[in-house]
Amino acid sequence: MYFNHAFKKLFLGTGAYQKSAAGTTASELTGAGALGKFGLYNAQTYVNLNGATGTPFILASSSLTPTQDKIGAYHGGYSESNKSKVINPKYISKFNRIDVKAANASVIHIGQTDVTENAPYSCACPSFVCDQTYYLRIDVKGSPALRFLSHNAYQTLGYYTGCCDSTTPSAVDPAFVMLGWASQITGTAAANYTDSNPILSPFVLPVVATWDPVGAAWSYWTKDGANATINGVTYTAAGSFADYATPAGAAAADVCAGIVLGGAYVDTVFGDCSFEPTDHFEKEPVMIYASEVDETGDPCAFSGLCVKRGIGTANDPATAGTGPVLGKQGEGFGETVVRDMILSESYLQNYWNDDPRIREITLGGAPLDAINRSSSYVRYQILHNVPRFNNPSGTFDNDQYLLEVIVPAAVAGFEADMAAILAAAGNGVALEVL
């Protein structure tokens, strides 16, 4: 029977990569200050390779508790370093590095902002008239919304522009329409924000952008007048939604405005004391959609309001972080790493226990001490085979092993040593960055 999976084992590399002087053995991975250290060692002598090539070797790292042993030597002890099987360089088939991928929240721009007024968006300034109600439908899609409501979130916001002063409809300041829609998401200061929208407010952060034709400058307005940050871009607030007034000397028809809606969902995360590997953790960004609709919800009745969600290509100006983006999930989260580490440790008989007191006694909480769940980590992967030359079935076979080293950032010394080993083996394998 063909088993197409590799046996997987994790090594903690949050400390220093060990390229030690000749004669230094793997015992350098135990004792004080050894946590997170890792290195390559001769498979027969356990001496640090120190850049040597052409010999079978092992990958080894410190245990998660390199200075403590409460269980004795029956399974090697808690302080025993973590070692791979013998690696023959000729049998290495892959050497990968999986870098951290930054996440992006979904961001859309409605109307005209300092970004969408320019190419490639070229959005026109929105125009609204008095004695009309304008409706904006917002849809929030993704796993967070589905877990919250059991369906995607959606809401139609309506804003009435007020009575006309004459029988002829006149233009109104579009900023008031944008501010009216935004305040229906966040609630108002007069009500201490208790009237915030229960459907949209957990997922959407609105920032209103206004153009002053007299001062020739863009200003930003937020729920409470505090600065807002979306995807690392900070919008310096000129005031709260309620503070806005049409710029002195400016005609309402000459003012431009827009809304920036950013995905703002934050998942509930429990601390390490009550942590369980089965706890749900959310990393998927919500996707935001918006369109102007009529009183029946028909989005085809309007085409004048510009809505941009990002182009979704490598040439998207949003790569600078200031414009519309489609939303992208990150990679390398500590939440994933700590769960993988708990699983790998269980194969070493260092089991996770649900009872925090048992974890304290058996040092079972060591993965939580070694890995910061709020940080991100790079992974190195070595895929190699161990041939079965004496197979009881009489069929030549291979066992495949995937070794992963968890590091905070790329390690130049480790990469260089592995490159030399692979080059000497002549098997054509080189580092792949994923």
XYZ file of N, CA and C in Angstrom, residues 87-317:
693
model
N 19.752 11.926 8.255
C 19.455 12.531 6.960
C 20.638 12.282 6.026
N 20.389 11.542 4.969
C 21.395 11.378 3.918
C 21.175 12.502 2.907
N 22.159 13.367 2.700
C 21.947 14.511 1.791
C 21.451 14.111 0.411
N 21.833 12.921 -0.051
C 21.404 12.488 -1.386
C 19.920 12.155 -1.436
N 19.331 11.935 -0.266
C 17.915 11.576 -0.221
C 17.034 12.758 0.160
N 17.587 13.961 0.172
C 16.768 15.162 0.407
C 16.092 15.537 -0.909
N 14.776 15.678 -0.886
C 14.035 15.989 -2.112
C 13.529 17.423 -2.152
N 13.439 18.093 -0.987
C 12.996 19.483 -0.975
C 13.601 20.221 0.205
N 13.877 21.502 -0.005
C 14.296 22.404 1.065
C 13.558 23.719 0.849
N 12.588 23.998 1.707
C 11.700 25.155 1.536
C 11.823 26.136 2.685
N 11.486 27.369 2.379
C 11.287 28.388 3.424
C 9.928 29.031 3.192
N 9.074 28.976 4.189
C 7.751 29.570 4.095
C 7.779 30.876 4.887
N 7.771 31.974 4.184
C 7.876 33.281 4.829
C 6.534 33.721 5.400
N 6.618 34.691 6.303
C 5.420 35.297 6.866
C 4.720 36.118 5.792
N 3.428 35.956 5.678
C 2.622 36.744 4.737
C 1.757 37.706 5.541
N 1.918 38.996 5.255
C 1.132 39.997 5.974
C -0.325 39.949 5.529
N -1.218 40.159 6.472
C -2.645 40.178 6.171
C -3.079 41.593 5.792
N -4.109 41.672 4.968
C -4.724 42.952 4.623
C -6.205 42.888 4.927
N -6.694 43.904 5.590
C -8.141 44.008 5.778
C -8.783 44.461 4.475
N -10.005 44.029 4.248
C -10.749 44.482 3.084
C -11.085 45.968 3.255
N -10.819 46.748 2.217
C -11.085 48.199 2.265
C -11.793 48.609 0.980
N -12.896 49.339 1.110
C -13.543 49.907 -0.061
C -13.661 51.416 0.109
N -13.647 52.122 -1.019
C -13.815 53.571 -1.040
C -15.124 53.880 -1.762
N -15.966 54.670 -1.116
C -17.271 55.043 -1.669
C -17.259 56.543 -1.931
N -17.714 56.940 -3.104
C -17.660 58.356 -3.460
C -16.274 58.722 -3.947
N -15.837 59.936 -3.602
C -14.499 60.376 -3.997
C -13.650 60.610 -2.767
N -12.459 60.011 -2.779
C -11.487 60.226 -1.710
C -10.182 60.691 -2.331
N -9.195 60.951 -1.477
C -7.914 61.419 -2.006
C -7.217 60.353 -2.837
N -7.658 59.100 -2.742
C -7.095 58.019 -3.553
C -7.895 57.831 -4.821
N -9.202 57.731 -4.707
C -10.028 57.382 -5.875
C -10.260 58.557 -6.819
N -9.852 59.769 -6.442
C -9.972 60.873 -7.399
C -8.921 60.751 -8.505
N -7.905 59.938 -8.263
C -6.810 59.784 -9.203
C -6.971 58.499 -10.026
N -6.211 58.406 -11.113
C -6.169 57.187 -11.917
C -5.537 56.079 -11.081
N -5.930 54.816 -11.253
C -6.832 54.323 -12.300
C -8.304 54.364 -11.935
N -8.620 54.898 -10.737
C -10.021 54.894 -10.315
C -10.809 56.043 -10.958
N -10.271 57.266 -10.840
C -10.870 58.459 -11.461
C -12.342 58.612 -11.114
N -12.650 58.550 -9.824
C -14.036 58.679 -9.383
C -14.469 60.144 -9.410
N -15.687 60.369 -9.850
C -16.241 61.722 -9.875
C -16.781 62.087 -8.493
N -16.873 63.368 -8.262
C -17.435 63.846 -7.004
C -18.931 63.511 -6.968
N -19.435 62.866 -5.896
C -20.858 62.521 -5.856
C -21.711 63.773 -5.701
N -22.899 63.728 -6.250
C -23.818 64.867 -6.132
C -25.153 64.384 -5.582
N -25.683 65.150 -4.631
C -26.978 64.848 -4.018
C -27.797 66.126 -3.961
N -29.106 65.977 -3.985
C -29.995 67.138 -3.924
C -30.895 67.026 -2.701
N -31.540 68.130 -2.382
C -32.406 68.186 -1.214
C -33.698 67.378 -1.428
N -34.390 67.108 -0.315
C -35.683 66.419 -0.312
C -35.605 65.034 -0.948
N -34.507 64.355 -0.709
C -34.343 62.996 -1.217
C -33.756 62.112 -0.111
N -34.116 60.828 -0.167
C -33.514 59.848 0.727
C -32.600 58.953 -0.107
N -31.355 58.880 0.300
C -30.371 58.093 -0.430
C -30.017 56.851 0.401
N -29.988 55.733 -0.286
C -29.791 54.455 0.397
C -28.461 53.823 -0.024
N -27.771 53.291 0.971
C -26.518 52.573 0.733
C -26.642 51.188 1.348
N -26.495 50.163 0.525
C -26.502 48.787 1.035
C -25.069 48.321 1.228
N -24.813 47.757 2.408
C -23.492 47.231 2.738
C -23.636 45.744 3.057
N -22.830 44.934 2.414
C -22.780 43.498 2.689
C -21.413 43.150 3.256
N -21.396 42.354 4.309
C -20.160 41.862 4.916
C -20.181 40.346 4.824
N -19.199 39.777 4.138
C -19.171 38.342 3.909
C -17.886 37.741 4.455
N -17.982 36.484 4.822
C -16.812 35.785 5.327
C -17.129 34.995 6.573
N -16.141 34.225 7.005
C -16.324 33.355 8.164
C -16.733 34.104 9.430
N -16.148 35.278 9.757
C -16.572 35.966 10.980
C -18.058 36.304 10.991
N -18.574 36.784 9.860
C -19.996 37.118 9.793
C -20.855 35.860 9.892
N -20.428 34.787 9.239
C -21.199 33.554 9.281
C -21.243 32.974 10.692
N -20.146 33.057 11.414
C -20.136 32.551 12.790
C -20.991 33.424 13.712
N -21.065 34.704 13.413
C -21.811 35.644 14.251
C -23.316 35.547 14.005
N -23.715 35.437 12.756
C -25.131 35.527 12.398
C -25.692 34.265 11.749
N -24.817 33.309 11.453
C -25.204 32.119 10.686
C -25.590 32.465 9.252
N -25.337 33.674 8.852
C -25.487 34.099 7.452
C -24.637 35.351 7.268
N -24.404 35.735 6.031
C -23.631 36.951 5.789
C -24.391 38.169 6.294
N -23.643 39.167 6.743
C -24.277 40.377 7.285
C -24.603 41.349 6.153
N -25.748 41.996 6.251
C -26.129 43.002 5.256
C -27.084 43.990 5.901
N -27.028 45.212 5.430
C -27.882 46.277 5.976
C -28.004 47.371 4.930
N -29.183 47.990 4.861
C -29.393 49.146 3.992
C -29.537 50.378 4.860
N -28.670 51.361 4.618
C -28.670 52.604 5.382
C -29.341 53.692 4.552
N -30.199 54.457 5.168
C -30.882 55.541 4.457
C -30.598 56.891 5.095
N -30.410 57.923 4.266
C -30.185 59.274 4.791
C -31.041 60.267 4.005
N -31.841 61.043 4.743
C -32.705 62.061 4.136
C -31.980 63.401 4.137
N -31.933 64.071 2.981
C -31.144 65.293 2.835
C -31.863 66.550 3.317
N -33.111 66.443 3.738
C -33.821 67.608 4.282
C -34.652 68.316 3.238
N -35.529 69.179 3.725
C -36.444 69.891 2.836
C -35.711 70.924 1.981
N -36.301 71.197 0.815
C -35.734 72.211 -0.076
C -36.225 73.592 0.341
N -35.417 74.604 0.097
C -35.799 75.978 0.424
C -36.714 76.572 -0.635
N -36.768 75.949 -1.794
C -37.614 76.452 -2.876
C -38.183 75.256 -3.631
N -38.957 75.539 -4.645
C -39.541 74.447 -5.424
C -38.523 73.767 -6.329
N -37.391 74.407 -6.520
C -36.337 73.832 -7.360
C -35.332 73.093 -6.478
N -35.140 71.790 -6.703
C -34.161 71.047 -5.892
C -32.765 71.639 -6.042
N -32.099 71.788 -4.944
C -30.746 72.348 -4.946
C -29.757 71.309 -4.422
N -28.509 71.507 -4.804
C -27.467 70.566 -4.370
C -27.206 70.711 -2.875
N -26.908 69.581 -2.227
C -26.530 69.582 -0.809
C -25.087 69.130 -0.690
N -24.497 69.466 0.422
C -23.123 69.054 0.690
C -23.078 67.525 0.775
N -22.350 66.843 -0.131
C -22.329 65.374 -0.101
C -21.706 64.800 1.167
N -20.950 65.631 1.886
C -20.335 65.135 3.114
C -21.385 64.734 4.135
N -22.524 65.462 4.155
C -23.555 65.133 5.140
C -24.192 63.776 4.851
N -24.296 63.423 3.568
C -24.825 62.105 3.225
C -23.857 61.028 3.702
N -22.566 61.223 3.427
C -21.559 60.246 3.841
C -21.502 60.129 5.366
N -21.549 61.273 6.024
C -21.521 61.273 7.491
C -22.775 60.615 8.055
N -23.913 60.835 7.399
C -25.156 60.221 7.853
C -25.106 58.712 7.737
N -24.580 58.214 6.618
C -24.431 56.763 6.477
C -23.450 56.216 7.510
N -22.321 56.900 7.689
C -21.290 56.411 8.608
C -21.788 56.365 10.049
N -22.536 57.399 10.464
C -23.014 57.444 11.846
C -24.065 56.377 12.115
N -24.721 55.887 11.071
C -25.671 54.790 11.274
C -24.953 53.464 11.509
N -23.676 53.411 11.181
C -22.881 52.223 11.493
C -22.353 52.305 12.918
N -21.779 53.438 13.272
C -21.079 53.569 14.554
C -21.971 54.012 15.699
N -23.143 54.602 15.392
C -23.927 55.241 16.428
C -23.455 56.666 16.644
N -24.128 57.382 17.516
C -23.837 58.801 17.730
C -23.330 59.063 19.138
N -22.570 60.139 19.270
C -22.047 60.512 20.577
C -23.170 60.913 21.518
N -24.246 61.524 20.984
C -25.365 61.967 21.817
C -25.994 60.795 22.557
N -25.966 59.614 21.956
C -26.527 58.415 22.593
C -25.439 57.548 23.209
N -24.240 58.118 23.358
C -23.088 57.393 23.887
C -22.816 56.132 23.071
N -23.145 56.217 21.778
C -22.919 55.145 20.811
C -23.685 53.856 21.130
N -24.690 53.963 22.022
C -25.523 52.790 22.287
C -26.422 52.477 21.101
N -26.560 53.429 20.174
C -27.378 53.197 18.991
C -26.537 52.708 17.807
N -25.355 52.164 18.092
C -24.524 51.643 17.012
C -25.222 50.463 16.347
N -24.918 50.261 15.072
C -25.564 49.214 14.300
C -25.071 47.848 14.768
N -25.946 46.995 15.312
C -25.481 45.693 15.835
C -25.038 44.732 14.741
N -25.458 44.983 13.507
C -25.104 44.086 12.410
C -23.766 44.461 11.795
N -23.550 45.754 11.556
C -22.363 46.196 10.823
C -21.211 46.658 11.708
N -21.517 47.254 12.862
C -20.455 47.874 13.661
C -19.364 46.907 14.119
N -19.642 45.593 14.346
C -18.526 44.711 14.738
C -17.549 44.429 13.603
N -17.931 44.749 12.362
C -17.127 44.338 11.223
C -16.553 45.497 10.408
N -17.126 46.691 10.515
C -16.781 47.776 9.597
C -16.343 49.003 10.389
N -15.216 49.590 9.977
C -14.732 50.850 10.540
C -14.848 51.926 9.467
N -15.748 52.915 9.640
C -15.891 53.959 8.619
C -15.052 55.201 8.929
N -14.465 55.769 7.887
C -13.776 57.057 7.963
C -14.309 57.900 6.809
N -14.794 59.092 7.110
C -15.342 59.974 6.078
C -14.269 60.956 5.635
N -14.086 61.050 4.309
C -13.110 61.975 3.729
C -13.854 63.123 3.058
N -13.446 64.366 3.329
C -14.094 65.537 2.720
C -13.050 66.437 2.071
N -13.433 67.023 0.950
C -12.558 67.939 0.209
C -13.054 69.358 0.383
N -12.180 70.226 0.895
C -12.496 71.643 1.075
C -12.036 72.386 -0.179
N -12.971 72.873 -1.010
C -12.564 73.550 -2.245
C -11.892 74.895 -1.982
N -12.112 75.488 -0.808
C -11.493 76.779 -0.479
C -10.051 76.562 -0.021
N -9.886 75.654 0.941
C -8.537 75.371 1.449
C -7.773 74.380 0.601
N -8.457 73.778 -0.392
C -7.830 72.800 -1.288
C -7.119 71.706 -0.501
N -7.864 71.061 0.420
C -7.261 70.021 1.259
C -8.312 68.978 1.621
N -7.833 67.768 1.819
C -8.684 66.680 2.296
C -8.641 66.625 3.813
N -9.780 66.349 4.417
C -9.879 66.161 5.863
C -10.578 64.839 6.137
N -10.337 64.284 7.331
C -10.924 62.990 7.694
C -11.708 63.130 8.992
N -12.806 62.408 9.047
C -13.714 62.485 10.188
C -14.022 61.065 10.656
N -13.939 60.886 11.969
C -14.154 59.559 12.544
C -15.269 59.630 13.583
N -15.642 58.475 14.053
C -16.754 58.354 15.001
C -16.613 59.296 16.203
N -15.465 59.291 16.847
C -15.282 60.066 18.072
C -14.180 61.113 17.961
N -13.699 61.375 16.737
C -12.654 62.374 16.565
C -11.257 61.856 16.808
N -11.121 60.564 17.130
C -9.800 59.973 17.326
C -9.252 59.478 15.989
N -7.937 59.465 15.854
C -7.328 58.962 14.633
C -7.699 57.495 14.410
N -7.856 57.111 13.160
C -8.213 55.732 12.816
C -7.118 55.137 11.946
N -6.819 53.865 12.186
C -5.794 53.165 11.409
C -6.420 51.975 10.703
N -6.225 51.910 9.384
C -6.724 50.800 8.568
C -5.560 50.298 7.719
N -5.228 49.016 7.850
C -4.114 48.413 7.101
C -2.813 49.185 7.279
N -2.594 49.658 8.479
C -1.356 50.362 8.764
C -1.337 51.819 8.360
N -2.411 52.300 7.717
C -2.499 53.706 7.318
C -3.325 54.456 8.359
N -2.748 55.505 8.917
C -3.430 56.288 9.941
C -4.091 57.509 9.316
N -5.372 57.643 9.552
C -6.133 58.815 9.102
C -6.220 59.785 10.276
N -5.581 60.928 10.123
C -5.586 61.936 11.174
C -6.921 62.666 11.158
N -7.657 62.523 12.232
C -9.031 63.039 12.274
C -9.061 64.543 12.508
N -9.911 65.220 11.737
C -10.156 66.642 11.965
C -11.245 66.848 13.012
N -11.963 65.799 13.322
C -13.038 65.870 14.309
C -13.934 64.660 14.183
N -15.015 64.659 14.967
C -15.974 63.566 14.918
C -16.994 63.825 13.815
N -17.846 62.837 13.553
C -18.879 62.996 12.541
C -19.761 64.209 12.838
N -20.028 64.431 14.122
C -20.928 65.523 14.501
C -20.268 66.893 14.404
N -18.940 66.936 14.264
C -18.224 68.210 14.244
C -18.181 68.846 12.862
N -18.517 68.116 11.835
C -18.334 68.629 10.479
C -19.305 69.766 10.167
N -18.808 70.745 9.434
C -19.629 71.830 8.889
C -19.075 72.166 7.511
N -19.956 72.577 6.617
C -19.509 72.961 5.270
C -18.459 74.064 5.382
N -17.323 73.914 4.723
C -16.265 74.930 4.829
C -16.780 76.331 4.497
N -16.336 77.305 5.278
C -16.770 78.690 5.069
C -16.379 79.166 3.675
N -17.342 79.772 3.005
C -17.094 80.319 1.679
C -17.221 79.309 0.564
N -17.515 78.050 0.885
C -17.607 77.009 -0.140
C -19.059 76.735 -0.476
N -19.341 76.567 -1.747
C -20.680 76.173 -2.175
C -20.842 74.679 -1.970
N -22.055 74.260 -1.589
C -22.301 72.848 -1.306
C -21.960 71.980 -2.499
N -22.250 72.453 -3.690
C -22.013 71.662 -4.907
C -20.531 71.484 -5.192
N -19.672 72.329 -4.588
C -18.231 72.245 -4.853
C -17.499 71.336 -3.875
N -18.179 70.931 -2.800
C -17.553 70.038 -1.815
C -17.592 68.605 -2.330
N -16.526 67.888 -2.144
C -16.473 66.463 -2.492
C -16.322 65.645 -1.212
N -16.796 64.405 -1.259
C -16.735 63.566 -0.055
C -16.780 62.096 -0.436
N -16.329 61.278 0.488
C -16.370 59.828 0.314
C -16.219 59.148 1.660
N -16.415 57.852 1.654
C -16.238 57.047 2.870
C -15.200 55.969 2.585
N -14.329 55.759 3.546
C -13.427 54.613 3.537
C -13.975 53.614 4.545
N -14.342 52.425 4.072
C -14.839 51.369 4.955
C -13.775 50.288 5.059
N -13.281 50.076 6.264
C -12.249 49.057 6.479
C -12.778 47.918 7.316
N -12.358 46.696 6.986
C -12.715 45.548 7.806
C -12.074 45.670 9.172
N -12.890 45.557 10.226
C -12.386 45.843 11.571
C -12.725 44.746 12.567
N -13.009 43.535 12.073
C -13.403 42.460 12.987
C -12.212 42.006 13.819
N -12.431 41.864 15.128
C -11.411 41.362 16.051
C -12.000 40.173 16.787
N -11.368 39.017 16.649
C -11.888 37.797 17.247
C -11.599 37.765 18.740
N -12.462 37.098 19.485
C -12.240 36.889 20.911
C -11.150 35.839 21.103
N -10.116 36.184 21.860
C -8.998 35.273 22.083
C -8.797 35.122 23.583
N -8.733 33.875 24.053
C -8.512 33.626 25.466
C -7.016 33.570 25.755
N -6.666 33.818 27.001
C -5.271 33.828 27.399
C -4.680 32.437 27.495
N -3.379 32.362 27.793
C -2.681 31.087 27.841
C -3.174 30.184 28.964
N -3.630 30.768 30.057
C -4.035 29.957 31.205
C -5.188 29.026 30.842
N -6.152 29.526 30.090
C -7.328 28.726 29.730
C -7.259 28.208 28.298
N -6.085 28.282 27.676
C -5.945 27.896 26.274
C -6.249 26.418 26.078
N -6.920 26.109 24.973
C -7.136 24.741 24.525
C -6.809 24.665 23.039
N -6.150 23.605 22.590
C -5.836 23.493 21.154
C -7.068 23.492 20.272
N -8.217 23.123 20.832
C -9.458 23.096 20.053
C -10.146 24.452 19.991
N -9.606 25.463 20.666
C -10.200 26.802 20.610
C -10.211 27.307 19.172
N -11.320 27.936 18.793
C -11.380 28.530 17.455
C -10.570 29.827 17.442
N -9.833 30.056 16.369
C -9.191 31.358 16.185
C -9.438 31.805 14.761
N -9.770 33.079 14.601
C -10.206 33.620 13.320
C -9.142 34.493 12.703
N -8.726 34.160 11.495
C -7.743 34.957 10.769
C -8.237 35.381 9.388
N -9.427 34.936 9.004
C -9.940 35.300 7.690
C -10.486 36.727 7.712
N -10.062 37.585 6.793
C -10.620 38.947 6.755
C -12.022 38.937 6.177
N -12.858 39.821 6.696
C -14.194 39.949 6.121
C -14.094 40.654 4.769
N -15.026 40.366 3.886
C -15.115 41.024 2.593
C -16.288 41.991 2.611
N -16.028 43.241 2.224
C -17.053 44.291 2.291
C -17.493 44.651 0.880
N -18.793 44.719 0.677
C -19.384 45.118 -0.595
C -20.370 46.249 -0.306
N -20.488 47.187 -1.226
C -21.415 48.297 -1.040
C -21.969 48.737 -2.384
N -23.176 49.244 -2.375
C -23.785 49.791 -3.591
C -24.918 50.719 -3.190
N -25.106 51.759 -3.989
C -26.254 52.647 -3.778
C -27.488 51.979 -4.374
N -28.584 51.985 -3.636
C -29.818 51.330 -4.082
C -30.988 52.307 -3.939
N -32.104 51.943 -4.587
C -33.311 52.750 -4.397
C -34.108 52.191 -3.229
N -35.334 52.732 -3.016
C -36.117 52.314 -1.853
C -36.561 50.851 -1.921
N -36.477 50.245 -3.084
C -36.826 48.826 -3.214
C -35.603 47.920 -3.144
N -34.432 48.511 -3.018
C -33.207 47.728 -2.948
C -32.576 47.434 -4.281
N -33.019 48.095 -5.339
C -32.473 47.844 -6.677
C -31.172 48.617 -6.862
N -30.047 47.933 -7.054
C -28.773 48.637 -7.225
C -28.573 49.176 -8.635
N -29.434 48.769 -9.579
C -29.254 49.187 -10.965
C -29.841 50.568 -11.238
N -30.523 51.140 -10.259
C -31.164 52.431 -10.474
C -30.170 53.582 -10.406
N -28.958 53.330 -9.861
C -27.980 54.397 -9.697
C -26.639 53.961 -10.281
N -25.966 54.909 -10.857
C -24.628 54.634 -11.374
C -23.667 55.776 -11.082
N -24.148 56.812 -10.399
C -23.310 57.984 -10.175
C -22.382 57.872 -8.987
N -22.682 56.958 -8.047
C -21.851 56.842 -6.854
C -20.748 55.820 -7.107
N -19.520 56.291 -7.009
C -18.357 55.447 -7.288
C -18.069 54.551 -6.081
N -17.931 53.253 -6.318
C -17.580 52.286 -5.281
C -16.417 51.449 -5.790
N -15.296 51.479 -5.075
C -14.098 50.763 -5.512
C -13.622 49.828 -4.400
N -13.383 48.569 -4.788
C -12.910 47.550 -3.843
C -11.482 47.119 -4.142
N -10.824 47.720 -5.082
C -9.485 47.296 -5.449
C -9.498 46.571 -6.777
N -8.404 46.661 -7.487
C -8.301 46.068 -8.812
C -7.957 44.590 -8.719
N -7.224 44.231 -7.650
C -6.882 42.830 -7.456
C -5.759 42.331 -8.326
N -4.887 43.218 -8.798
C -3.740 42.808 -9.599
C -2.466 43.323 -8.953
N -1.345 42.878 -9.499
C -0.049 43.305 -8.968
C 0.167 44.799 -9.163
N -0.557 45.406 -10.123
C -0.401 46.836 -10.385
C -1.365 47.695 -9.577
N -2.099 47.065 -8.678
C -3.068 47.801 -7.880
C -2.332 48.835 -7.023
N -2.691 50.111 -7.109
C -2.024 51.115 -6.258
C -2.258 50.878 -4.788
